[in-house]
Coordinates of C-alpha atoms and ligand atoms in Angstrom, one line a residue:
M1 CA 96.5 89.8 134.7
S2 CA 97.8 87.4 131.9
I3 CA 95.5 86.7 129.0
E4 CA 94.1 83.7 130.4
S5 CA 93.3 84.6 133.6
R6 CA 91.3 87.9 132.1
E7 CA 89.7 85.7 129.6
N8 CA 88.7 83.3 132.6
S9 CA 87.4 86.0 134.4
G10 CA 84.5 86.5 132.3
N11 CA 84.3 90.0 132.8
V12 CA 85.9 91.0 129.6
S13 CA 83.7 91.1 126.4
P14 CA 85.3 89.7 123.0
R15 CA 85.1 93.3 121.7
S16 CA 87.3 94.9 124.8
F17 CA 89.4 92.0 124.7
A18 CA 90.4 92.5 121.1
I19 CA 90.7 96.3 121.3
A20 CA 93.3 95.4 124.4
H21 CA 95.3 93.2 122.1
Q22 CA 95.3 95.0 119.2
R23 CA 98.6 95.2 117.4
P24 CA 100.2 98.7 116.8
R25 CA 98.5 100.5 113.9
H26 CA 102.0 100.9 112.1
E27 CA 102.1 97.2 112.1
F28 CA 99.6 97.1 109.7
V29 CA 101.8 97.6 106.4
G30 CA 99.5 97.1 103.4
C31 CA 96.2 97.4 105.2
S32 CA 94.7 100.7 104.8
K33 CA 91.1 101.8 105.4
I34 CA 88.7 102.3 102.2
A35 CA 88.2 106.1 103.1
E36 CA 91.7 106.6 101.8
Y37 CA 90.6 105.7 98.2
E38 CA 88.1 108.1 96.3
V39 CA 86.1 105.5 94.0
L40 CA 85.6 106.7 90.6
G41 CA 83.9 104.0 88.6
K42 CA 83.2 100.3 88.0
L43 CA 85.9 98.6 85.8
G44 CA 84.6 95.1 85.6
E45 CA 83.1 92.3 87.2
G46 CA 84.5 88.9 87.8
T47 CA 83.9 85.5 89.5
F48 CA 85.0 86.6 92.9
G49 CA 84.6 90.6 92.7
E50 CA 83.8 93.6 91.3
V51 CA 86.7 95.9 90.2
H52 CA 86.5 99.8 90.5
R53 CA 88.7 102.7 89.5
A54 CA 89.9 104.7 92.1
R55 CA 92.2 107.4 93.4
S56 CA 94.4 107.2 96.5
R57 CA 94.0 110.3 98.8
R58 CA 97.3 110.0 99.9
T59 CA 99.4 109.7 96.8
G60 CA 97.0 110.8 94.1
A61 CA 97.7 107.7 92.3
L62 CA 94.9 106.0 90.2
V63 CA 94.5 102.2 91.2
A64 CA 92.0 99.5 90.6
L65 CA 90.3 98.2 93.8
K66 CA 89.2 94.4 93.4
K67 CA 86.3 94.0 95.9
I68 CA 86.5 90.7 97.4
I69 CA 83.0 89.3 97.4
M70 CA 81.6 86.5 99.9
H71 CA 79.2 84.5 98.2
N72 CA 78.6 82.6 101.3
E73 CA 79.7 84.4 104.6
K74 CA 79.6 81.1 106.4
D75 CA 82.6 80.2 104.4
G76 CA 84.5 83.3 105.6
F77 CA 87.1 84.9 103.4
P78 CA 87.2 83.1 99.9
I79 CA 90.2 80.6 99.5
T80 CA 90.7 81.8 96.0
A81 CA 91.3 85.4 97.3
L82 CA 93.4 84.3 100.0
R83 CA 95.7 82.2 97.1
E84 CA 95.4 85.3 95.0
I85 CA 96.7 87.4 98.0
K86 CA 99.2 85.2 99.1
I87 CA 100.9 84.7 95.3
L88 CA 100.7 88.4 94.4
K89 CA 102.5 89.3 97.5
M90 CA 105.4 86.9 96.6
L91 CA 105.6 88.4 93.1
S92 CA 107.7 91.3 91.9
H93 CA 108.2 91.8 88.3
P94 CA 107.6 94.5 85.9
N95 CA 105.0 92.5 83.8
I96 CA 103.3 90.9 86.8
L97 CA 100.2 92.9 88.3
R98 CA 101.5 94.3 91.8
L99 CA 99.5 94.0 94.7
E100 CA 100.0 97.3 96.6
D101 CA 97.7 97.4 99.4
M102 CA 94.6 95.7 101.0
S103 CA 91.8 98.1 102.0
V104 CA 89.3 97.5 104.5
E105 CA 85.7 99.0 104.4
H106 CA 83.6 98.4 107.6
P107 CA 80.0 99.0 106.6
A108 CA 78.2 101.4 108.6
R109 CA 76.0 100.1 111.5
H110 CA 72.4 100.2 111.0
T111 CA 69.9 100.4 114.0
S112 CA 66.3 99.6 113.8
K113 CA 63.6 99.9 116.6
S114 CA 61.5 96.6 115.2
A115 CA 64.2 94.2 114.8
P116 CA 68.1 94.0 115.2
I117 CA 69.8 94.3 112.0
P118 CA 72.8 91.6 112.0
R119 CA 76.1 93.2 111.7
K120 CA 77.9 93.5 108.3
K121 CA 81.0 91.8 107.8
P122 CA 83.9 94.4 106.5
I123 CA 84.5 94.0 102.9
M124 CA 88.1 93.7 101.8
Y125 CA 89.7 95.0 98.5
M126 CA 92.8 94.2 97.0
V127 CA 94.5 97.5 95.5
T128 CA 96.6 97.4 92.5
P129 CA 97.9 99.7 90.0
Y130 CA 95.2 101.1 87.5
M131 CA 95.9 99.6 84.0
D132 CA 94.0 101.4 81.3
H133 CA 93.1 98.5 79.4
D134 CA 92.6 94.6 79.7
L135 CA 93.7 92.8 76.3
S136 CA 90.4 91.6 75.7
G137 CA 88.8 94.8 75.8
L138 CA 91.3 96.4 73.8
L139 CA 90.9 94.0 71.0
D140 CA 87.3 94.8 70.9
N141 CA 87.8 98.7 70.9
P142 CA 86.8 99.8 67.4
S143 CA 89.7 102.3 67.3
V144 CA 92.3 99.7 68.0
N145 CA 94.5 97.8 65.2
F146 CA 97.4 96.1 66.5
T147 CA 100.7 96.4 64.5
E148 CA 103.2 93.4 64.2
P149 CA 105.7 95.5 65.9
Q150 CA 103.2 95.9 68.8
I151 CA 102.4 92.2 68.8
K152 CA 105.7 91.5 69.2
C153 CA 106.1 94.0 72.1
Y154 CA 103.3 92.6 74.1
M155 CA 104.5 88.9 73.3
I156 CA 107.5 89.6 74.7
Q157 CA 106.2 91.3 78.0
L158 CA 104.1 88.1 78.2
L159 CA 106.4 85.5 77.8
K160 CA 109.0 87.5 80.3
G161 CA 106.3 87.4 82.8
V162 CA 105.3 83.9 82.2
Q163 CA 109.1 82.9 82.5
Y164 CA 109.5 84.7 85.7
L165 CA 106.5 82.8 87.2
H166 CA 107.7 79.4 86.0
E167 CA 111.0 80.0 87.4
N168 CA 109.2 81.0 90.6
H169 CA 107.3 77.5 90.5
I170 CA 103.9 79.4 89.9
L171 CA 101.4 78.0 87.6
H172 CA 99.0 80.7 86.5
R173 CA 96.3 78.3 85.4
D174 CA 94.2 80.9 83.8
M175 CA 95.9 82.4 80.8
K176 CA 93.7 84.6 78.6
A177 CA 93.2 87.8 76.9
A178 CA 91.1 89.5 79.7
N179 CA 93.8 88.6 82.3
L180 CA 96.4 90.4 80.5
L181 CA 96.1 94.4 81.6
I182 CA 98.1 97.0 79.7
N183 CA 98.4 100.6 80.2
N184 CA 98.8 103.7 78.1
K185 CA 102.6 103.2 78.5
G186 CA 102.8 100.1 76.6
I187 CA 103.2 98.0 79.6
L188 CA 101.4 94.6 79.5
Q189 CA 101.2 92.9 82.9
I190 CA 99.8 89.5 84.1
A191 CA 96.6 89.7 86.7
D192 CA 94.0 87.9 88.0
F193 CA 96.1 84.8 90.2
G194 CA 92.7 83.4 91.4
L195 CA 93.4 80.0 90.0
A196 CA 97.2 80.2 90.2
R197 CA 99.0 77.9 92.7
H198 CA 102.5 76.5 93.5
Y199 CA 104.1 74.2 91.1
D200 CA 106.2 71.1 92.3
G201 CA 107.6 70.1 89.5
D202 CA 110.9 71.1 87.9
V203 CA 111.3 74.5 86.3
P204 CA 111.4 74.9 82.6
Q205 CA 115.1 74.5 81.0
P206 CA 116.3 76.0 77.8
G207 CA 115.6 73.6 74.9
C208 CA 113.7 71.2 77.1
G209 CA 109.8 72.4 76.8
G210 CA 107.8 72.0 79.8
G211 CA 109.2 68.5 80.9
S212 CA 107.0 65.8 82.6
G213 CA 104.7 66.6 85.7
R214 CA 105.6 65.3 88.9
R215 CA 102.5 65.0 90.8
D216 CA 98.6 65.5 90.3
Y217 CA 96.5 68.8 90.3
T218 CA 93.0 69.2 89.5
S219 CA 92.5 69.6 85.6
L220 CA 89.8 71.9 85.9
V221 CA 91.5 74.9 85.8
V222 CA 91.8 77.5 82.7
T223 CA 88.9 79.2 80.8
R224 CA 87.9 76.8 78.1
W225 CA 88.6 78.7 75.2
Y226 CA 92.2 78.6 76.2
R227 CA 92.4 75.3 77.7
P228 CA 95.2 73.0 76.5
P229 CA 94.4 69.4 75.0
E230 CA 96.0 67.7 78.0
L231 CA 93.4 69.6 80.4
L232 CA 90.6 68.7 78.2
M233 CA 91.8 65.2 78.4
H234 CA 91.7 64.9 81.6
L235 CA 95.7 65.2 82.3
K236 CA 96.3 65.7 86.0
A237 CA 100.2 65.5 85.9
Y238 CA 100.6 68.7 84.1
T239 CA 103.0 71.2 84.0
T240 CA 103.9 74.7 83.2
A241 CA 103.1 73.9 79.4
I242 CA 99.5 74.6 80.2
D243 CA 100.1 78.2 80.9
M244 CA 102.2 78.4 77.1
W245 CA 99.3 77.0 75.3
G246 CA 97.2 79.9 76.9
V247 CA 100.2 82.3 75.8
G248 CA 99.5 80.6 72.0
C249 CA 95.8 81.4 72.0
V250 CA 96.6 84.9 73.1
F251 CA 99.4 85.5 70.3
G252 CA 97.0 84.0 67.7
E253 CA 93.9 86.2 69.2
M254 CA 96.2 89.0 68.9
L255 CA 97.1 88.3 65.0
V256 CA 93.4 87.9 64.0
G257 CA 91.8 90.2 66.2
K258 CA 89.5 87.6 67.9
P259 CA 89.6 84.5 70.0
I260 CA 91.1 81.6 68.0
L261 CA 89.4 78.8 69.5
S262 CA 86.0 79.4 70.9
G263 CA 84.3 76.1 71.5
N264 CA 80.8 75.6 73.0
T265 CA 81.7 72.6 74.9
D266 CA 84.7 70.9 76.0
A267 CA 84.2 68.3 73.0
H268 CA 83.6 71.1 70.4
Q269 CA 86.9 72.6 72.0
L270 CA 89.0 69.5 71.3
E271 CA 87.4 69.0 67.9
L272 CA 88.7 72.9 67.2
I273 CA 92.2 72.5 68.3
F274 CA 92.3 69.1 66.4
D275 CA 91.2 71.0 63.3
L276 CA 93.9 73.6 64.0
C277 CA 96.9 71.2 65.2
G278 CA 95.8 67.9 63.6
T279 CA 94.4 65.0 65.5
P280 CA 96.6 63.1 68.0
T281 CA 98.9 60.6 67.0
L282 CA 102.1 58.8 68.6
E283 CA 104.1 61.1 66.8
N284 CA 102.6 64.3 67.6
M285 CA 101.8 63.4 71.4
P286 CA 103.9 60.7 72.0
S287 CA 102.5 60.5 75.9
L288 CA 98.8 60.2 74.8
H289 CA 98.5 57.2 76.4
K290 CA 98.6 59.1 79.9
L291 CA 95.4 61.1 78.9
P292 CA 92.6 59.4 80.9
A293 CA 89.9 60.7 78.2
I294 CA 91.8 59.6 75.0
K295 CA 89.9 56.4 74.9
D296 CA 86.7 58.0 74.8
L297 CA 87.5 60.0 71.6
N298 CA 87.2 58.8 68.1
P299 CA 88.1 62.1 66.0
Q300 CA 88.0 62.0 62.3
P301 CA 91.9 62.0 61.4
R302 CA 93.2 65.4 60.2
Q303 CA 96.6 67.1 59.5
G304 CA 95.7 70.4 61.1
N305 CA 95.1 73.8 59.0
L306 CA 97.7 76.1 61.5
A307 CA 99.7 76.9 58.8
Q308 CA 97.1 77.9 55.9
R309 CA 95.0 79.9 58.7
F310 CA 97.8 82.2 60.0
S311 CA 100.0 82.2 56.5
K312 CA 99.1 85.8 55.9
H313 CA 101.1 86.6 59.4
G314 CA 104.4 85.1 57.8
S315 CA 106.2 82.0 58.7
G316 CA 107.8 83.2 61.9
A317 CA 104.6 83.9 63.5
V318 CA 103.4 80.4 62.1
S319 CA 106.4 78.7 63.4
L320 CA 106.2 80.5 66.8
L321 CA 102.5 79.7 67.0
R322 CA 102.8 75.9 65.9
E323 CA 105.5 75.8 69.0
L324 CA 103.2 77.3 71.5
L325 CA 100.2 75.0 70.3
K326 CA 101.9 71.9 70.1
L327 CA 99.6 68.9 71.2
D328 CA 102.6 67.2 72.9
W329 CA 102.8 69.1 76.2
I330 CA 106.1 67.5 77.1
T331 CA 108.0 69.1 74.2
R332 CA 105.7 72.3 73.8
I333 CA 107.8 75.4 73.9
N334 CA 108.8 77.1 77.3
A335 CA 109.0 80.7 77.6
I336 CA 112.7 81.0 77.6
D337 CA 112.9 79.5 74.3
A338 CA 109.9 81.2 72.9
L339 CA 111.8 84.6 73.9
S340 CA 114.6 83.5 71.8
H341 CA 112.5 82.4 68.7
P342 CA 113.5 84.4 65.4
Y343 CA 110.1 85.6 65.4
F344 CA 111.2 88.4 67.8
R345 CA 114.7 89.1 65.6
N346 CA 113.2 89.4 62.3
E347 CA 111.9 92.5 60.6
P348 CA 109.6 94.1 61.5
L349 CA 111.5 94.4 65.2
P350 CA 109.4 94.7 68.4
A351 CA 108.3 98.1 69.0
K352 CA 109.6 99.3 72.5
P353 CA 106.9 99.9 75.0
E354 CA 107.3 103.8 75.1
E355 CA 106.6 103.8 71.2
L356 CA 103.2 102.4 71.6
P357 CA 100.1 104.5 70.8
S358 CA 97.8 105.1 73.8
F359 CA 94.4 104.1 73.3
E360 CA 90.9 105.1 74.8
E361 CA 90.4 103.0 77.9
S362 CA 89.0 99.6 77.3
H363 CA 88.0 97.1 79.9
E364 CA 85.4 94.5 79.4
L365 CA 82.2 96.7 80.9
D366 CA 83.1 99.0 77.7
R367 CA 82.3 96.5 75.3
R368 CA 78.6 98.1 75.9
K369 CA 80.1 101.4 75.0
F370 CA 81.8 100.2 71.9
Q371 CA 78.2 98.5 70.8
T372 CA 76.3 101.7 71.3
R373 CA 79.0 103.5 69.5
R374 CA 78.8 101.0 66.5
E375 CA 75.1 101.5 66.2
A376 CA 75.3 105.2 66.2
Y377 CA 77.7 105.2 63.3
P378 CA 76.2 106.1 59.9
P379 CA 76.8 103.4 57.5
A380 CA 80.0 104.1 55.4
P381 CA 80.1 103.5 51.8
K382 CA 81.5 100.2 50.3
G383 CA 84.9 99.5 48.8
G384 CA 87.1 102.0 50.7
T385 CA 90.2 101.9 52.5
V386 CA 91.4 102.1 56.1
G387 CA 94.1 104.2 55.4
R388 CA 96.6 101.9 54.2
G389 CA 95.5 100.8 50.7
P390 CA 92.1 99.2 49.3
T391 CA 90.4 96.5 51.4
D392 CA 89.4 93.2 49.7
N393 CA 87.1 92.8 52.2
P394 CA 83.5 93.1 49.9
N395 CA 81.9 93.7 53.6
S396 CA 84.1 96.3 54.4
S397 CA 82.1 99.4 55.3
F398 CA 84.9 101.7 55.3
G399 CA 84.7 105.0 53.5
A400 CA 86.0 105.4 49.8
D401 CA 87.2 108.9 51.2
G402 CA 90.2 106.8 52.3
Y403 CA 89.6 107.5 56.2
G404 CA 87.0 105.3 57.1
R405 CA 85.2 105.3 60.5
N406 CA 88.4 105.1 62.2
G407 CA 90.3 107.1 59.7
G408 CA 91.6 109.3 62.3
N409 CA 93.1 106.5 63.9
S410 CA 95.0 105.3 61.2
N411 CA 96.5 108.6 61.1
R412 CA 97.3 109.1 64.7
F413 CA 98.6 105.4 65.6
P414 CA 101.2 103.4 63.5
R415 CA 99.2 101.6 60.8
N416 CA 98.0 98.2 61.2
S417 CA 100.8 96.0 59.1
R418 CA 98.4 92.8 59.7
G419 CA 97.2 91.3 56.1
P420 CA 94.3 92.7 54.1
A421 CA 90.5 92.0 54.8
E422 CA 89.1 90.7 58.0
E423 CA 91.9 91.3 60.5
R424 CA 92.1 94.9 59.3
V425 CA 88.7 96.0 60.0
P426 CA 88.0 96.8 63.6
A427 CA 87.1 94.3 65.8
W428 CA 83.2 95.0 66.0
Q429 CA 83.1 94.7 62.5
R430 CA 84.5 91.5 62.4
D431 CA 82.5 88.2 62.6
R432 CA 83.4 87.0 66.1
G433 CA 82.1 83.8 65.3
P434 CA 80.6 82.1 68.5
A435 CA 82.3 85.0 70.7
D436 CA 79.6 87.2 69.5
R437 CA 76.6 84.9 70.2
V438 CA 77.7 83.1 73.5
A439 CA 80.4 85.2 74.8
L440 CA 83.3 84.1 76.4
P441 CA 83.0 81.0 78.8
P442 CA 83.3 81.6 82.6
R443 CA 86.4 80.2 83.9
P444 CA 86.1 77.1 86.0
H445 CA 85.0 77.2 89.3
P446 CA 88.0 77.6 91.6
P447 CA 89.4 74.2 91.9
V448 CA 88.4 72.2 95.2
D449 CA 91.0 69.7 95.9
Y450 CA 90.0 68.6 99.1
G451 CA 93.2 67.2 100.6
N452 CA 91.4 64.1 101.6
G453 CA 94.4 61.8 102.0
R454 CA 92.7 59.5 99.5
D455 CA 94.9 58.3 96.8
S456 CA 93.7 60.2 93.7
R457 CA 92.8 57.0 92.0
G458 CA 90.0 57.0 94.3
D459 CA 88.7 60.2 93.0
H460 CA 85.5 59.9 90.7
P461 CA 86.7 58.9 87.3
D462 CA 85.4 62.6 86.0
G463 CA 87.9 63.9 88.9
Y464 CA 85.4 64.9 91.3
R465 CA 86.4 63.8 94.9
D466 CA 83.8 62.4 96.6
R467 CA 83.7 64.7 99.9
D468 CA 81.1 62.3 101.9
N469 CA 83.8 59.8 101.9
R470 CA 86.4 61.8 103.0
G471 CA 88.8 60.3 105.7
P472 CA 89.8 61.5 109.3
R473 CA 92.7 63.5 107.6
A474 CA 90.5 65.7 105.9
R475 CA 89.9 67.5 109.0
G476 CA 91.9 70.6 109.7
G477 CA 92.8 71.1 106.1
G478 CA 95.6 70.6 103.9
G479 CA 96.4 67.1 105.3
G480 CA 96.7 65.2 102.4
R481 CA 99.2 62.9 100.7
P482 CA 101.9 65.0 99.1
D483 CA 101.1 63.7 95.7
V484 CA 97.7 65.3 95.2
D485 CA 96.6 68.7 95.3
T486 CA 95.8 69.8 98.7
Y487 CA 95.6 73.4 98.2
I488 CA 92.3 74.0 99.6
P489 CA 91.8 73.5 103.4
A490 CA 89.3 70.7 104.0
Y491 CA 85.8 71.6 105.4
D492 CA 85.0 69.4 108.5
R493 CA 83.0 66.3 107.4
D494 CA 80.3 67.0 109.8
A495 CA 79.8 70.3 108.5
P496 CA 76.4 71.1 107.1
R497 CA 76.1 70.3 103.1
R498 CA 75.3 73.2 101.1
D499 CA 73.8 73.7 97.8
D500 CA 76.7 75.7 96.3
R501 CA 79.1 73.0 97.0
H502 CA 76.8 70.2 95.3
R503 CA 76.6 72.4 92.5
E504 CA 80.3 73.5 92.3
R505 CA 81.0 69.4 92.2
D506 CA 78.6 68.8 89.4
D507 CA 79.4 72.1 87.4
R508 CA 82.8 70.4 87.2
R509 CA 81.8 67.7 85.2
H510 CA 83.3 67.5 81.8
D511 CA 80.5 67.0 79.0
W512 CA 81.5 64.1 76.7
G513 CA 78.2 63.9 75.4
G514 CA 78.9 66.1 72.2
G515 CA 77.1 69.1 73.0
G516 CA 74.5 68.3 75.6
G517 CA 75.6 65.2 77.7
G518 CA 72.2 63.2 76.6
G519 CA 70.0 65.9 78.1
G520 CA 71.1 65.0 81.8
R521 CA 74.4 66.2 81.9
R522 CA 75.3 69.6 80.6
D523 CA 78.7 70.9 79.9
Y524 CA 79.7 72.5 83.6
D525 CA 80.4 75.6 81.8
D526 CA 77.1 75.9 80.5
R527 CA 76.0 75.2 83.8
A528 CA 78.1 77.8 85.5
R529 CA 76.9 80.4 82.9
A530 CA 73.3 79.8 83.8
S531 CA 73.9 79.4 87.5
Q532 CA 76.2 82.5 87.7
T533 CA 74.3 86.0 87.9
R534 CA 77.3 87.7 86.4
S535 CA 80.3 87.5 84.3
R536 CA 82.7 90.3 83.4
S537 CA 82.9 88.4 79.9
R538 CA 79.3 88.1 78.9
S539 CA 78.1 90.1 75.8
P540 CA 76.2 93.1 76.3
A541 CA 73.2 91.2 75.0
V542 CA 73.4 88.6 77.6
R543 CA 74.2 90.7 80.4
D544 CA 71.4 92.6 79.7
R545 CA 69.1 89.7 79.6
D546 CA 70.8 88.4 82.7
R547 CA 70.0 91.6 84.7
D548 CA 66.4 91.3 84.2
R549 CA 66.5 87.7 85.8
P550 CA 65.9 87.1 89.3
P551 CA 69.2 85.6 90.8
R552 CA 68.7 81.7 90.7
D553 CA 70.6 81.4 93.8
M554 CA 71.1 83.5 97.1
H555 CA 74.9 82.4 97.0
Y556 CA 75.5 83.9 93.6
R557 CA 74.2 87.6 94.4
Ligands
LIG1 N1 94.6 96.6 87.9 C1 93.4 96.8 87.1 N2 93.6 98.1 86.2 C2 92.5 97.8 85.5 N3 91.6 97.1 85.4 C3 91.4 96.4 86.0 C4 92.4 95.7 87.0 N4 92.2 94.6 87.8 C5 91.1 94.2 87.1 N5 90.7 94.9 86.1 C6 89.6 94.9 85.3 O1 88.7 94.1 85.9 C7 88.3 92.6 85.1 C8 88.3 91.7 86.3 O2 89.5 91.3 87.1 P1 89.9 89.9 87.2 O3 90.4 89.1 86.2 O4 91.0 90.0 88.4 O5 89.0 89.3 88.4 P2 88.2 87.9 88.5 O6 87.3 88.2 89.6 O7 89.4 87.2 88.6 O8 87.7 88.0 87.1 P3 87.3 86.4 86.4 O9 86.9 85.5 87.4 O10 86.5 86.6 85.1 O11 88.7 85.8 86.0 C9 89.8 92.6 84.2 O12 89.4 91.8 83.2 C10 90.1 93.9 84.0 O13 88.9 94.4 82.9

């Protein structure tokens, strides 16, 4: 009997039909049952899922399982997860996290005599090799002090991964320390491709920076502290240079041990960038007229203090940092050129991955552990050393016995070759500035470019498209013009409106009101922070506070 006639016969239930038409089991390569893994503990919580450590019962290998949370089951499988899976399946490079498997958990069926309990949807997990640390967690680990050869080693690996992505027309769009995973063999891998997308422009060429953008994408990408000035000023025709800015922020963070540009609002973020890199002029940003928000700005002119701020790390580091954090996105250094920067050829030479020390696991959730440990430590005498000579930091609490709290570490691992004072004390002893008080801002919501077929000039001035006025091409998804970002399939125009979609649109408005937007218009990251019940980047204090609060919205449970 043909499929059609069987369907039409009305005798076959959908379930029997599906069973009869199952593809042979061996065809599902890369799709296992969750029972094949022994779950060992939680590693992190992201926007789109929890991450657990697990062991493969088949191979014995340690893996990470990233659970794909369905915030609203009616939406089906989250588009960001689909995007991440699709991109990760295409990529193969030693410095890119490898997607090894997709695993499915079928929740047990419950029965109830009183009322039928709705059948639960299967849960999907992305399976990747287990990495011992993320860079953000590692920098917070009190036992860790990076040496210059170590920083160079991580930077080379990061740049090779980014070069590979850009050569393959991929924009990562969420470059930050928390998305860089490191294992105890010294290997760094770029993770979290939830905001990544295909790039339509020319791939970077040696000596040519990032070049000019060819088409528009959403500018609502990249976690604020790592967001480049052109995105903060709403450039849509951006390029691979947005990832290079993030690489610069990560480089600075490794040098000083804390995020270097931790703005509280988008406006504040720009002010911090101008403090560091100078205010935009036609010399340092020749295409500034292309930035939609430039007219709203009237910053106090300044030169920038990058050289002074990083002088203790040497002229090579300052020179590379200056190239990575160039205001002009067109000539900002690309990964190919950054890899041949003299910084990597000058002494001390980069360490090899296998020469790097191994550290106690440190993921973002471990911050609480380090926090507890800090409280447990006895106060140390003042004026001591950290195993490599006296410190000039009067607030240092390292012991005068020459070991300090982490004295053991200074013997076990290569000594920190960074400058004195602030950078030599462990992360938890440093004043992390707003990082301690505010915690890493959540990354933007996934971009929603509805592919509405309208000219991008028809968008709202703030870059948010009006879904209600979408044209007929919105149906079916991805049917927009080729010059606008149609990455996300469109929803049906008549589909019921949901609160979370309104919020998403609202949350993505930039705040130009100088920290509060006149009361009514809060910065979208602040809104996101208030509305989401979890972020793996929150400080322990904020996490504890939020745990006791009821969720504001069912969609965010
Ligand atoms: N393969 C892995 N090995 C070890 N830890 C991992 C692995 N993958 C993710 N993690 C941990 O889980 C955290 C969250 O993972 P990931 O960034 O992929 O999730 P996300 O939902 O996209 O997060 P966010 O929305 O905050 O960017 C990471 O910062 C890291 O600490």
